[in-house]
mmCIF file of C-alpha atoms in Angstrom:
data_model
loop_
_atom_site.group_PDB
_atom_site.id
_atom_site.type_symbol
_atom_site.label_atom_id
_atom_site.label_comp_id
_atom_site.label_asym_id
_atom_site.label_seq_id
_atom_site.Cartn_x
_atom_site.Cartn_y
_atom_site.Cartn_z
ATOM 1 C CA MET A 163 2.792 13.598 26.967
ATOM 2 C CA ALA A 164 5.916 13.787 24.815
ATOM 3 C CA PHE A 165 6.263 13.296 21.069
ATOM 4 C CA GLU A 166 7.842 9.929 20.235
ATOM 5 C CA SER A 167 10.012 10.564 17.178
ATOM 6 C CA LYS A 168 10.307 6.854 16.328
ATOM 7 C CA ARG A 169 6.597 6.127 16.479
ATOM 8 C CA ASN A 170 6.303 4.566 13.016
ATOM 9 C CA ASP A 171 7.333 1.096 11.900
ATOM 10 C CA VAL A 172 9.025 2.321 8.723
ATOM 11 C CA SER A 173 9.273 -1.220 7.343
ATOM 12 C CA LYS A 174 5.472 -1.098 6.937
ATOM 13 C CA PHE A 175 5.746 1.959 4.683
ATOM 14 C CA THR A 176 6.822 -0.325 1.822
ATOM 15 C CA ALA A 177 5.837 -3.799 3.085
ATOM 16 C CA GLY A 178 2.307 -2.712 3.997
ATOM 17 C CA ALA A 179 -0.096 -3.183 6.879
ATOM 18 C CA TRP A 180 -3.258 -5.287 6.913
ATOM 19 C CA VAL A 181 -6.420 -3.185 6.753
ATOM 20 C CA PRO A 182 -9.917 -4.722 6.893
ATOM 21 C CA MET A 183 -12.546 -3.300 4.537
ATOM 22 C CA PHE A 184 -15.520 -4.442 2.476
ATOM 23 C CA GLY A 185 -15.458 -7.900 4.111
ATOM 24 C CA ALA A 186 -11.863 -8.633 3.097
ATOM 25 C CA GLU A 187 -8.367 -7.642 4.232
ATOM 26 C CA PHE A 188 -5.898 -5.689 2.142
ATOM 27 C CA LYS A 189 -2.190 -5.256 2.808
ATOM 28 C CA ILE A 190 -1.622 -1.603 2.005
ATOM 29 C CA ALA A 191 1.725 0.153 1.736
ATOM 30 C CA ARG A 192 2.052 3.847 2.507
ATOM 31 C CA ALA A 193 1.397 6.310 -0.296
ATOM 32 C CA GLY A 194 4.634 7.799 -1.547
ATOM 33 C CA ASN A 195 6.755 4.739 -0.752
ATOM 34 C CA PRO A 196 9.632 4.008 -3.179
ATOM 35 C CA ASP A 197 7.821 1.067 -4.828
ATOM 36 C CA TYR A 198 4.801 3.260 -5.550
ATOM 37 C CA GLU A 199 6.906 6.115 -6.889
ATOM 38 C CA GLN A 200 8.705 3.696 -9.221
ATOM 39 C CA ALA A 201 5.389 2.145 -10.282
ATOM 40 C CA LEU A 202 4.041 5.616 -11.112
ATOM 41 C CA GLU A 203 7.036 6.224 -13.359
ATOM 42 C CA GLU A 204 6.833 2.810 -15.027
ATOM 43 C CA SER A 205 3.087 3.106 -15.620
ATOM 44 C CA GLY A 206 3.503 6.409 -17.439
ATOM 45 C CA TYR A 207 1.176 8.213 -15.031
ATOM 46 C CA ARG A 208 3.097 11.467 -15.043
ATOM 47 C CA LYS A 209 3.255 11.560 -18.855
ATOM 48 C CA ALA A 210 -0.317 10.436 -19.540
ATOM 49 C CA GLU A 211 -2.261 12.975 -21.555
ATOM 50 C CA THR A 212 -5.869 11.783 -21.468
ATOM 51 C CA PRO A 213 -7.983 11.046 -18.377
ATOM 52 C CA GLU A 214 -8.321 7.441 -19.547
ATOM 53 C CA GLU A 215 -4.537 6.997 -19.838
ATOM 54 C CA LYS A 216 -4.039 8.599 -16.442
ATOM 55 C CA GLN A 217 -6.654 6.339 -14.794
ATOM 56 C CA LYS A 218 -5.176 3.176 -16.318
ATOM 57 C CA ALA A 219 -1.679 4.198 -15.198
ATOM 58 C CA LEU A 220 -2.935 4.984 -11.688
ATOM 59 C CA LEU A 221 -4.581 1.563 -11.424
ATOM 60 C CA LYS A 222 -1.308 -0.131 -12.388
ATOM 61 C CA ALA A 223 0.723 1.981 -9.967
ATOM 62 C CA VAL A 224 -1.621 1.318 -7.032
ATOM 63 C CA ALA A 225 -1.777 -2.396 -7.865
ATOM 64 C CA LYS A 226 2.008 -2.643 -8.003
ATOM 65 C CA GLY A 227 3.197 -0.133 -5.409
ATOM 66 C CA ILE A 228 0.493 0.136 -2.743
ATOM 67 C CA LEU A 229 -1.687 -2.993 -2.769
ATOM 68 C CA LYS A 230 0.749 -5.667 -1.584
ATOM 69 C CA ASP A 231 -1.619 -8.561 -0.847
ATOM 70 C CA TRP A 232 -5.190 -9.432 0.055
ATOM 71 C CA ARG A 233 -7.273 -12.022 1.865
ATOM 72 C CA ASP A 234 -10.848 -13.080 1.141
ATOM 73 C CA VAL A 235 -11.140 -11.426 -2.277
ATOM 74 C CA LEU A 236 -13.337 -13.585 -4.488
ATOM 75 C CA ALA A 237 -14.537 -13.792 -8.077
ATOM 76 C CA GLU A 238 -17.724 -15.787 -8.485
ATOM 77 C CA GLY A 239 -17.160 -17.376 -5.074
ATOM 78 C CA GLN A 240 -13.562 -18.442 -5.737
ATOM 79 C CA PRO A 241 -10.483 -16.842 -4.134
ATOM 80 C CA ILE A 242 -8.382 -14.664 -6.435
ATOM 81 C CA GLU A 243 -4.606 -14.583 -6.179
ATOM 82 C CA CYS A 244 -3.222 -11.094 -5.560
ATOM 83 C CA THR A 245 -1.200 -10.382 -8.695
ATOM 84 C CA THR A 246 -0.720 -7.003 -10.334
ATOM 85 C CA GLU A 247 -2.951 -8.048 -13.232
ATOM 86 C CA ASN A 248 -5.727 -9.315 -10.932
ATOM 87 C CA ALA A 249 -5.441 -6.246 -8.711
ATOM 88 C CA VAL A 250 -5.815 -3.909 -11.709
ATOM 89 C CA ALA A 251 -8.975 -5.782 -12.756
ATOM 90 C CA VAL A 252 -10.465 -5.713 -9.239
ATOM 91 C CA LEU A 253 -9.667 -2.020 -8.754
ATOM 92 C CA GLU A 254 -11.011 -1.136 -12.200
ATOM 93 C CA GLU A 255 -14.324 -2.851 -11.442
ATOM 94 C CA ASN A 256 -14.525 -1.350 -7.939
ATOM 95 C CA PRO A 257 -13.695 2.373 -7.946
ATOM 96 C CA ASP A 258 -14.901 2.686 -4.348
ATOM 97 C CA LEU A 259 -12.234 0.163 -3.341
ATOM 98 C CA LEU A 260 -9.561 2.076 -5.266
ATOM 99 C CA ASN A 261 -10.510 5.318 -3.514
ATOM 100 C CA ARG A 262 -10.547 3.649 -0.104
ATOM 101 C CA ILE A 263 -7.146 1.993 -0.651
ATOM 102 C CA ILE A 264 -5.637 5.345 -1.607
ATOM 103 C CA ALA A 265 -7.205 6.951 1.479
ATOM 104 C CA GLU A 266 -5.930 4.180 3.769
ATOM 105 C CA ALA A 267 -2.448 4.446 2.214
ATOM 106 C CA ASN A 268 -2.406 8.047 3.435
ATOM 107 C CA ASP A 269 -3.540 7.152 6.980
ATOM 108 C CA LEU A 270 -0.332 6.950 9.007
ATOM 109 C CA THR A 271 -2.016 5.214 11.945
ATOM 110 C CA HIS A 272 -1.695 1.948 9.986
ATOM 111 C CA TYR A 273 2.086 2.214 10.139
ATOM 112 C CA ARG A 274 2.573 2.941 13.854
ATOM 113 C CA ARG A 275 4.812 0.722 15.947
ATOM 114 C CA GLU A 276 2.736 -1.781 17.925
ATOM 115 C CA ASP A 277 4.052 -0.562 21.293
ATOM 116 C CA ILE A 278 3.080 3.010 20.373
ATOM 117 C CA LYS A 279 -0.432 1.848 19.393
ATOM 118 C CA ARG A 280 -0.830 0.149 22.790
ATOM 119 C CA GLN A 281 0.454 3.227 24.575
ATOM 120 C CA ALA A 282 -2.047 5.429 22.752
ATOM 121 C CA LYS A 283 -4.917 3.198 23.921
ATOM 122 C CA LYS A 284 -3.999 3.522 27.611
ATOM 123 C CA PRO A 285 -6.242 5.903 29.511
ATOM 124 C CA GLN A 286 -4.651 9.213 30.417
ATOM 125 C CA THR A 287 -4.104 9.721 34.120
ATOM 126 C CA THR A 288 -4.217 13.143 35.606
ATOM 127 C CA SER A 289 -2.515 14.080 38.798
ATOM 128 C CA GLY A 290 -4.775 15.890 41.173
ATOM 129 C CA SER A 291 -3.594 18.120 43.984
#
């Protein structure tokens, strides 16, 4: 099998891909995308001196640059709109979700082209002599 050099849908790097977790769906952009890098700068993450400042800046950067949207996220049974402010609050209250979103943002399989995903699922055939 050959290596397909154009195996990723690079538009998903910044736009995000839907990933199900914890009973909801989250549209997650790739870690290191330009929006995230800019959000890190704007949040002051790289200049933060205390762990608390760094954590708050990270929450803002993830909320703005990685977490693009969500479905089925509720507060007291009511749907919550995915805004940066709401995302920061949800991530702050749910550190396991923050860690999982960061992990998923580093999983390149979410950003594969659909035809490449289908090809990968096909069973391998071996030629016998």
